[in-house]
Structures are given as structure tokens and as C-alpha cells.
mmCIF file of C-alpha atoms in Angstrom:
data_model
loop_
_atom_site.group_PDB
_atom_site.id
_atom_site.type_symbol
_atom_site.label_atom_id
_atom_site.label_comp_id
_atom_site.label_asym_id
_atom_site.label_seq_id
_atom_site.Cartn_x
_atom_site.Cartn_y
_atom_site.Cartn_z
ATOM 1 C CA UNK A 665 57.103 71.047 34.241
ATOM 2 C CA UNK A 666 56.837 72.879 30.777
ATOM 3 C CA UNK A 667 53.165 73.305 29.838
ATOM 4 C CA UNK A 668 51.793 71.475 26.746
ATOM 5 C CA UNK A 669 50.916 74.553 24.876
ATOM 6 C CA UNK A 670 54.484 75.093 25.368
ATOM 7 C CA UNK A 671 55.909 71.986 24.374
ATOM 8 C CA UNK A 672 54.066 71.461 21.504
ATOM 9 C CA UNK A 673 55.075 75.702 20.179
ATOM 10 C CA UNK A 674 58.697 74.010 20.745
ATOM 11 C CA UNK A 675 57.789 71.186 18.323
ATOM 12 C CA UNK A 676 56.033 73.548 16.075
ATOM 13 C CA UNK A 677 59.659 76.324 16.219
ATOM 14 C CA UNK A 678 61.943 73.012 15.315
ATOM 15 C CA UNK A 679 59.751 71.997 12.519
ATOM 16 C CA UNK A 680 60.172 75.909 11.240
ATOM 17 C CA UNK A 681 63.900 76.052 11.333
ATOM 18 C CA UNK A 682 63.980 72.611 9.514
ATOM 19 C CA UNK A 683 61.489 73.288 6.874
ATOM 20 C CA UNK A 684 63.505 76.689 6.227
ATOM 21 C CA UNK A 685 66.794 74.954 5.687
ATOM 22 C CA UNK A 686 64.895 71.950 3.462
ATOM 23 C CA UNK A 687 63.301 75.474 1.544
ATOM 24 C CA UNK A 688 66.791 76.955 0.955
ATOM 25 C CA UNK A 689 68.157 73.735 0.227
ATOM 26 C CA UNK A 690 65.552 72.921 -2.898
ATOM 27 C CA UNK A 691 66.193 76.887 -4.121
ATOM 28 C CA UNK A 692 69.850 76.239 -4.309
ATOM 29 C CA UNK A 693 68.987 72.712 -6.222
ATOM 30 C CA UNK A 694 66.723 74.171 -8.730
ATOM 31 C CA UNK A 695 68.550 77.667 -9.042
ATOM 32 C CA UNK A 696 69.363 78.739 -12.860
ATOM 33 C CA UNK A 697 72.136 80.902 -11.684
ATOM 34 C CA UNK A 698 74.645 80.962 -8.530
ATOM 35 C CA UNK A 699 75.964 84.613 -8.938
ATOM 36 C CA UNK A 700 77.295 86.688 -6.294
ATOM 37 C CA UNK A 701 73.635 88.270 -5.133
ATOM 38 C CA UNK A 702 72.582 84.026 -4.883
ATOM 39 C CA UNK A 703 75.054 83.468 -2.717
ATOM 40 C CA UNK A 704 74.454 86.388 -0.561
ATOM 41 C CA UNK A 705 71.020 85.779 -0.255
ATOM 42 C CA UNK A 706 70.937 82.056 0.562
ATOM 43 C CA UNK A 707 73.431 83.164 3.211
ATOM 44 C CA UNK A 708 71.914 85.701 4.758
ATOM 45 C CA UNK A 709 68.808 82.918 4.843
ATOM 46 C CA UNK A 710 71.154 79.785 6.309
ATOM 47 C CA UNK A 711 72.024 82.863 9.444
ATOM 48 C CA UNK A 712 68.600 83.890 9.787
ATOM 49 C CA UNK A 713 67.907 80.339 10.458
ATOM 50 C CA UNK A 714 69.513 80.274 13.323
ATOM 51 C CA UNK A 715 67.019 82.880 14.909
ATOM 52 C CA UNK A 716 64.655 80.014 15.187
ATOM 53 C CA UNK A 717 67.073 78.530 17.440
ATOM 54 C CA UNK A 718 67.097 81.574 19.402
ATOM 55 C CA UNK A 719 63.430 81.993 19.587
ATOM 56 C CA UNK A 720 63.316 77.902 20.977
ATOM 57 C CA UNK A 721 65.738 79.089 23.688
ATOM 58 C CA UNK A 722 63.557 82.629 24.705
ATOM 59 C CA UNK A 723 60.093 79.948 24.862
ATOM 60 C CA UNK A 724 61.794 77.544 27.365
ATOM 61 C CA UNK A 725 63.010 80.656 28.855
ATOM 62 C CA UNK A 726 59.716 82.614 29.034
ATOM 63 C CA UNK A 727 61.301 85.541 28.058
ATOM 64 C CA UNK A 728 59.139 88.366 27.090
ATOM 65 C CA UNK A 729 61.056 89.335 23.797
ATOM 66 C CA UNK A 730 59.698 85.893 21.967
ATOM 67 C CA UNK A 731 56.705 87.725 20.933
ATOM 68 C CA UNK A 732 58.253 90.476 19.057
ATOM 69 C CA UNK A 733 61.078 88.341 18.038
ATOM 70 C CA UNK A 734 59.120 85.774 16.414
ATOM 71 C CA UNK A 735 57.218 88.467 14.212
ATOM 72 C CA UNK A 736 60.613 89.818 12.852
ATOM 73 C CA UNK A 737 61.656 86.402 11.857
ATOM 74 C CA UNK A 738 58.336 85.742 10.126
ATOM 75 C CA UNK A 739 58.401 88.686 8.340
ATOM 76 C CA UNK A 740 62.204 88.339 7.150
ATOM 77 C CA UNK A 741 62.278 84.594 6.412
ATOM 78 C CA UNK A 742 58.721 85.119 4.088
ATOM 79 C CA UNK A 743 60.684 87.474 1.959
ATOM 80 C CA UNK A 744 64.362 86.065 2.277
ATOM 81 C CA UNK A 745 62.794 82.547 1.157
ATOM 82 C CA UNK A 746 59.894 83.917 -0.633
ATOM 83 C CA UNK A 747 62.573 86.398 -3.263
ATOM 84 C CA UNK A 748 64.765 83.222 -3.573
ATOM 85 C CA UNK A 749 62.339 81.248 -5.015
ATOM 86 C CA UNK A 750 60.818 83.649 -7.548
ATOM 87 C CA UNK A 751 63.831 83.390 -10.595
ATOM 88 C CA UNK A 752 64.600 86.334 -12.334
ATOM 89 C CA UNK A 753 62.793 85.350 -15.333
ATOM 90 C CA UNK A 754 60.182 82.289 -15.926
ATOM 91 C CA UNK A 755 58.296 80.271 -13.014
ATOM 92 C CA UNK A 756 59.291 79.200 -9.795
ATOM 93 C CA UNK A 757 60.001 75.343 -9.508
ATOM 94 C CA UNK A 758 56.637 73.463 -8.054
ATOM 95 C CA UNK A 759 58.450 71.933 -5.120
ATOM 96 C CA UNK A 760 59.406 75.465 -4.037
ATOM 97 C CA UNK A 761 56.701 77.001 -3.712
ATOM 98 C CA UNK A 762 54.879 73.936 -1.951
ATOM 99 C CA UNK A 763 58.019 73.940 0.334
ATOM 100 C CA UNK A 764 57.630 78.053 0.602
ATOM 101 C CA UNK A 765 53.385 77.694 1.555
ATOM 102 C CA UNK A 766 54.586 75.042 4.138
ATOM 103 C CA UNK A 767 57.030 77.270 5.993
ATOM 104 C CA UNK A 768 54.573 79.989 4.895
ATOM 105 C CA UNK A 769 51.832 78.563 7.349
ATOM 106 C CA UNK A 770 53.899 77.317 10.163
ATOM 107 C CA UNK A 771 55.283 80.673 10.734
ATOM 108 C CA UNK A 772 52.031 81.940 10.485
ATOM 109 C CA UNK A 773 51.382 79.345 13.104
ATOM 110 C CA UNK A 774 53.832 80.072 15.365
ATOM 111 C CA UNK A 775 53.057 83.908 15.177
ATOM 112 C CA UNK A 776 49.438 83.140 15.975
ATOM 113 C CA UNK A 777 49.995 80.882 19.028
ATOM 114 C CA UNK A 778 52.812 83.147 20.463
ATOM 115 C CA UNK A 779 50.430 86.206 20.420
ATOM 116 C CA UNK A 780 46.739 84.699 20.739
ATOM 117 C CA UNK A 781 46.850 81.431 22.840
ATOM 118 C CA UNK A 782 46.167 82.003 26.663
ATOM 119 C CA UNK A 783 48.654 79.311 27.732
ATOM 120 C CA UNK A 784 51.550 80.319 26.157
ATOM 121 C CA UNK A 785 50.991 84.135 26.869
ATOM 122 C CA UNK A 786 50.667 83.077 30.450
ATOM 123 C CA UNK A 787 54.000 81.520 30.346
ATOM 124 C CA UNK A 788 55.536 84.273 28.649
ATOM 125 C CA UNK A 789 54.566 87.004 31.610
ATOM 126 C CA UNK A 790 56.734 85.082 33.846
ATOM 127 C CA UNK A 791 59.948 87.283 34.781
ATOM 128 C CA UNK A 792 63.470 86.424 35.137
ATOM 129 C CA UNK A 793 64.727 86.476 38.638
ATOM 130 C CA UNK A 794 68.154 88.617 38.569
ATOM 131 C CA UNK A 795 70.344 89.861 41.604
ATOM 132 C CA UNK A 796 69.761 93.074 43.601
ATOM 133 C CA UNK A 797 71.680 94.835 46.229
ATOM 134 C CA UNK A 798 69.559 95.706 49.078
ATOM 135 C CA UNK A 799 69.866 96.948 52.807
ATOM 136 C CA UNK A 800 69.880 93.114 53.662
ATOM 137 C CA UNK A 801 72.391 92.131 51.090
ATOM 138 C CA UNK A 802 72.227 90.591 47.927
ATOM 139 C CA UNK A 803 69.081 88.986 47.086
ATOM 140 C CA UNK A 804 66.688 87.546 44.125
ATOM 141 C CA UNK A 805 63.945 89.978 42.928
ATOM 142 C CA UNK A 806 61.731 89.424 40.196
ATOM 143 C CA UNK A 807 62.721 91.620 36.930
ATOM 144 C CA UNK A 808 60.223 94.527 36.308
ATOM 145 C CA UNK A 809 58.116 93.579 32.985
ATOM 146 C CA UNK A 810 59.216 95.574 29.672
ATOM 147 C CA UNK A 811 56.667 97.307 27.395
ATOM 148 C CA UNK A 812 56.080 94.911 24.365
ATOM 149 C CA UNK A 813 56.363 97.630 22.101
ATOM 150 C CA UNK A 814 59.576 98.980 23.358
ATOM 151 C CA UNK A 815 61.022 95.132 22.541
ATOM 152 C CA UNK A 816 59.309 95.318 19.280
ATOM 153 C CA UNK A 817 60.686 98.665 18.240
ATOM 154 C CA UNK A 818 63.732 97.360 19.603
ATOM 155 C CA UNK A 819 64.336 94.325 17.875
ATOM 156 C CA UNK A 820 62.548 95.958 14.566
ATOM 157 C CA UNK A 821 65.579 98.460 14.245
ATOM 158 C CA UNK A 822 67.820 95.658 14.869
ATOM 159 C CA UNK A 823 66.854 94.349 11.369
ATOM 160 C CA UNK A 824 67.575 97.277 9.204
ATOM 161 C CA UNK A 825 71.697 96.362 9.270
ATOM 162 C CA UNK A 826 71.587 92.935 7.993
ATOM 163 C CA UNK A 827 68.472 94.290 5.881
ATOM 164 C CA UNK A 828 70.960 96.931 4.044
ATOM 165 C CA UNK A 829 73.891 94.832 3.910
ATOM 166 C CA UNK A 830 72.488 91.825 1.491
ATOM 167 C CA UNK A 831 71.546 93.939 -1.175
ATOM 168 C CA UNK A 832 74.875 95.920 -0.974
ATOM 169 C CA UNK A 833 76.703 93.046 -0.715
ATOM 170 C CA UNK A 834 74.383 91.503 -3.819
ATOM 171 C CA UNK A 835 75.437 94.982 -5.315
ATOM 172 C CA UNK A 836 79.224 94.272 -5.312
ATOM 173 C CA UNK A 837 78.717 91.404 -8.124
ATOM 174 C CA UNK A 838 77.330 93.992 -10.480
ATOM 175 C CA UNK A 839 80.436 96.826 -9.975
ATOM 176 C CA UNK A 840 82.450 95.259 -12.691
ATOM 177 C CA UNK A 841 79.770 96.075 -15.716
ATOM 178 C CA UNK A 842 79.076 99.437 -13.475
ATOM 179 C CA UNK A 843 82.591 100.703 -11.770
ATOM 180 C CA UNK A 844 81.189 104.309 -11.496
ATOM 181 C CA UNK A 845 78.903 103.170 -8.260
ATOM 182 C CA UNK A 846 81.813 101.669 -6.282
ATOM 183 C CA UNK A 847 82.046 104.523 -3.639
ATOM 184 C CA UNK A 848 78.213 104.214 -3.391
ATOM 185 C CA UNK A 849 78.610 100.748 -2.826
ATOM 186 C CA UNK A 850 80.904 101.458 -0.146
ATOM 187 C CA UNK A 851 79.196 103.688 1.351
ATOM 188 C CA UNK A 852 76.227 101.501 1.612
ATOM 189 C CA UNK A 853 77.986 99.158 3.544
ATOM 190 C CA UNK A 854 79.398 101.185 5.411
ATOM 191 C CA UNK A 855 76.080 102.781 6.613
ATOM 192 C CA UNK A 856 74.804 99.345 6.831
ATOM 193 C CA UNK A 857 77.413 98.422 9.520
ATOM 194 C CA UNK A 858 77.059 102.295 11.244
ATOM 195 C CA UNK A 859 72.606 102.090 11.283
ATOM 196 C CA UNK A 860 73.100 98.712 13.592
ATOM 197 C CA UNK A 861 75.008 100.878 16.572
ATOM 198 C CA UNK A 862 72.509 103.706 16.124
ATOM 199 C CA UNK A 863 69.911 101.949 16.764
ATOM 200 C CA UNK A 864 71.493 99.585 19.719
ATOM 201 C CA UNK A 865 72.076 102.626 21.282
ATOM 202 C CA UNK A 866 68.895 104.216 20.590
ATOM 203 C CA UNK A 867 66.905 101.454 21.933
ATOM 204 C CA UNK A 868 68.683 101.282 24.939
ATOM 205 C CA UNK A 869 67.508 104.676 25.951
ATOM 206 C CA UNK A 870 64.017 104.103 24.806
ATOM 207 C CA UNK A 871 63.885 101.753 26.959
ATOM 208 C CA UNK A 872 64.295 103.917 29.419
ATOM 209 C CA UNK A 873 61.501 106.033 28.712
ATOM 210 C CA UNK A 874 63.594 108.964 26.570
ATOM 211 C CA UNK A 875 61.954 110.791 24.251
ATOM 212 C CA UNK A 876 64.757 112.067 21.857
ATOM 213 C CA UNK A 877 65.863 108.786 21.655
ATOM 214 C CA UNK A 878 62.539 107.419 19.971
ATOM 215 C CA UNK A 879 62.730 111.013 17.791
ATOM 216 C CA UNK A 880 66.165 109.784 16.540
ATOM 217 C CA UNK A 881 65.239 106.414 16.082
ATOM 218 C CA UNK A 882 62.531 107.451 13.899
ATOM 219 C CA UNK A 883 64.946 109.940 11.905
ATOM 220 C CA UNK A 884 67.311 107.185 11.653
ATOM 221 C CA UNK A 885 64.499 104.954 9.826
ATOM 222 C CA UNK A 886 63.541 107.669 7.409
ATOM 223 C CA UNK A 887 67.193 108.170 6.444
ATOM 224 C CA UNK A 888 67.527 104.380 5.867
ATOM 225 C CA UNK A 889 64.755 104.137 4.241
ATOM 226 C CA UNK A 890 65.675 106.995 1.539
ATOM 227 C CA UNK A 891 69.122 105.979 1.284
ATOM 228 C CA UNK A 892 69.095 102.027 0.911
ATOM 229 C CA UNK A 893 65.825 102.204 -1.363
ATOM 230 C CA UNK A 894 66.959 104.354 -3.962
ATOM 231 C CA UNK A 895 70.148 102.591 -4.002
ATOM 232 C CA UNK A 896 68.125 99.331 -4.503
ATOM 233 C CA UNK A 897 66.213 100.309 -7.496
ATOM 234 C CA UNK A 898 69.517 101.759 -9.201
ATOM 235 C CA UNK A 899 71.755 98.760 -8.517
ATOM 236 C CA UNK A 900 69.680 96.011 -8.320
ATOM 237 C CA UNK A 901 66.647 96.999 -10.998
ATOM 238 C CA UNK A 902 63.147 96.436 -9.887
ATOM 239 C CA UNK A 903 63.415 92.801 -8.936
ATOM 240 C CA UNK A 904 65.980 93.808 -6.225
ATOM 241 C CA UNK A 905 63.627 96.970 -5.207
ATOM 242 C CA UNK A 906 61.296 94.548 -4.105
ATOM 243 C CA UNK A 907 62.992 91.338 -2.968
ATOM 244 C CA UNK A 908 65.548 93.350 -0.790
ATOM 245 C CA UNK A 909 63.556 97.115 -0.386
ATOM 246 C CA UNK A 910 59.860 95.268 0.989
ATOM 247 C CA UNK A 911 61.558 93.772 3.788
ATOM 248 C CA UNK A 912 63.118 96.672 5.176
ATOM 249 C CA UNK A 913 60.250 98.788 4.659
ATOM 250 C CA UNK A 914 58.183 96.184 6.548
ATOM 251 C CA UNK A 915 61.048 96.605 9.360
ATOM 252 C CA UNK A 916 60.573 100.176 8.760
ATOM 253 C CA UNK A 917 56.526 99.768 9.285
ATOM 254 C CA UNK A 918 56.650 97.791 12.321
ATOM 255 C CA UNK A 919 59.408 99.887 14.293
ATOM 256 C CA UNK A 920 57.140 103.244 13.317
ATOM 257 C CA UNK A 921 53.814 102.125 14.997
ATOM 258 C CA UNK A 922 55.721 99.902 18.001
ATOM 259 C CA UNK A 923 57.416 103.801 18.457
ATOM 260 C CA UNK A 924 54.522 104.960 18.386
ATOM 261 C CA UNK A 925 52.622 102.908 20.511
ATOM 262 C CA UNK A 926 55.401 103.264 23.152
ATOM 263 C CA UNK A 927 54.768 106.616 23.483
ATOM 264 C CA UNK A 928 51.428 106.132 24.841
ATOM 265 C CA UNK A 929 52.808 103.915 27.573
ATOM 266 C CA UNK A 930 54.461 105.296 31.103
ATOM 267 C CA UNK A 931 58.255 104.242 31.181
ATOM 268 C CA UNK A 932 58.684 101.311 34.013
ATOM 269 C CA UNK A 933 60.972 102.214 36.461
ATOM 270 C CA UNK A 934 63.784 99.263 37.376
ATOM 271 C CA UNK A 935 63.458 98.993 41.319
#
């Protein structure tokens, strides 16, 4: 039977993922403007919402990764909802931004009882049973536990492709006043769609203890970081430095010290 802690994070995750949609929903009511980087943007949220659903699915499942996982989501959907509701000039509507502190403290609800209540964490250590191929034959063992902070890393990096995509994508709508940046527009996209196999691959070995891999990691998220920030504050101005560039250098942030606390921790060994 599923603990009450449990049960009652569940309640808490599908109250999240509906008070983000009824967020995005009032932004696109009480919007100014629809233009291209609007539209990219209240996208990019609607997908992100269905990380919620994800996260739901990892809590029944007791998987390890909900922890880091549900600190990635907070920290994207704050600043995905939080840069739609600010307009571009005069004050955000009053039902937004009592919709935005709403989601604002049940994520920070979520992020405390996922990382701070005994219950839950004790459901969480629970490991997956998978097949293994012994002298015997094929039996059930019980998966060998992964660092926290090689899932947070992980799943950190994960973030920067969708991270540099919106605002290049957002950028596209402002190439017919500015046809000079088109290749750098490209380009951006381009590395956007390349950063998210670097660092699938890079995780993958970091996982398994390799230290070049977490030295190219971290090269990977300095060159994103001086590519797609510049880029940014050129294209996009100052309002798009900071509703697009914060999040990523948040992602940025939290993938340096999870690195770096990974370091200090012996590789597991799958038996």
C-alpha cells in the first residue's frame, strides 16, 4: 500500500501541473501581444507541463531521479511562467501573479517534501528490481543505488537544449527587421539541438565514474553559457537576457556544484 506521505505528494504534483496550465492559460488571456517569441514561450511552458506528469509516475515508482527531477522543473516552470507574466512594458495582470505565487509555493512545496520529509525519502531509497544473468540463471537482483548528484548533474545538462532553443526560436520572429543575424540564428539552433547529445553522452559516462567526462561536461556548460548568453542580450534586448539567459544559468549553477559534488563520491560499481 502507498504510504500517506506519498499519496498526499501525488495530490500535491496533480494540483502543480493543473495550477501551471490554469497560470499559462490566464497569461495567454490577458497577453497584449501574441508574437512569435509568445507563442514559443507558452509552448515550451504547455511541454514542460508534462514533466509533472513524469515526476507523478517516478513517486509511485520510487525512483531515485524524482529528487533531482523535481528541482529542475521548479526552477524552469518559476521562470518559464514567472517571464510570461511580466509584459514587456507596464504591470502584470493581478490574477497572474496571484495564480504565479500559488504555483510559486506548491512547487516550493513539493521541492521541500521530496528532499526533507522522512517518509517520502524512505520511499524513494527503494530500488528497482531488474534481471541479471548469474551462474544459476536468470534472476531478480535489486539495482545498485545511483549518486544523487550524478542524477542531478545529469538531468541539469539535460535542460540546457530546450533552454537554448526558446530563445532562438523567439529569435526567428525578430530576423525580418534584423536579416544580418540569420546564420547566427541558425547556428543557435543548431547548437541547441547538438549540446542535448553532448551531454546525454556525457552523463552516461559520468555515471560511470569517468573523469574526462565530468571535465567535458563542464567545458560544454561554459561554452553554452558564452555562446547562448551573448546571443540573448543581442537578439532579444535585456528583457530576453533575463527571462530566457537566468534559467539556463541556473541550469548552468546546479549542474557545476552536482559535478562537483560527484567528484567527492566513489563511483558504484553495477554487480
Amino acid at each position: 500500500m502507498t504510504p500517506r506521505p506519498v499519496r498526499v505528494l501525488t495530490a500535491l504534483l496533480i494540483a502543480t501541473a493543473a495550477a501551471t496550465v490554469v497560470v499559462e492559460v490566464l497569461n495567454f488571456w490577458y497577453a497584449p501581444e501574441r508574437g512569435v517569441g509568445f507563442a514559443v514561450r507558452t509552448g515550451w511552458a504547455l511541454v514542460r507541463t508534462l514533466g509533472w506528469l513524469i515526476l507523478i509516475f517516478q513517486v509511485r515508482r520510487a525512483r531515485a531521479t524524482a529528487k533531482p527531477l523535481s528541482l529542475i522543473l521548479t526552477m524552469t516552470t518559476l521562470f518559464a511562467v514567472g517571464r510570461l507574466i511580466v509584459p514587456s512594458s507596464g504591470r502584470p495582470p493581478l490574477p497572474g501573479l496571484i495564480s504565479f505565487g500559488v504555483l510559486a509555493l506548491l512547487c516550493l512545496t513539493v521541492v521541500v517534501l521530496l528532499h526533507r520529509h522522512p517518509g517520502i525519502d524512505a520511499h524513494l531509497i527503494h530500488q528497482p528490481r531488474r534481471p541479471v544473468l548469474t551462474r544459476e540463471g536468470l534472476s531478480l537482483r535489486e539495482a545498485p543505488p545511483s549518486d544523487p548528484w550524478v542524477l542531478t548533474a545529469r538531468l541539469a545538462s539535460f535542460s540546457y537544449s530546450p533552454l537554448m532553443l526558446v530563445p532562438a526560436l523567439t529569435a526567428v520572429g525578430t530576423l525580418r527587421h534584423r536579416p544580418e543575424w540569420t546564420l547566427a540564428v541558425i547556428l543557435w539552433i543548431l547548437a541547441g539541438i547538438a549540446v542535448s547529445y553532448v551531454a546525454l553522452l556525457s552523463a552516461y559516462f559520468i555515471g560511470r565514474g569517468s573523469h574526462r567526462a565530468r571535465a567535458a561536461l563542464t567545458s560544454t556548460t561554459l561554452a553554452v553559457l558564452a555562446f547562448d548568453l551573448p546571443l540573448c542580450g543581442i537578439l532579444l534586448g535585456e528583457d530576453g537576457l533575463i527571462r530566457d539567459g537566468a534559467p539556463l544559468v541556473v541550469a548552468a549553477a546546479i549542474t557545476g556544484y552536482a559535478l562537483r559534488r560527484a567528484a567527492h563520491t566513489p563511483a558504484r560499481v553495477a554487480v
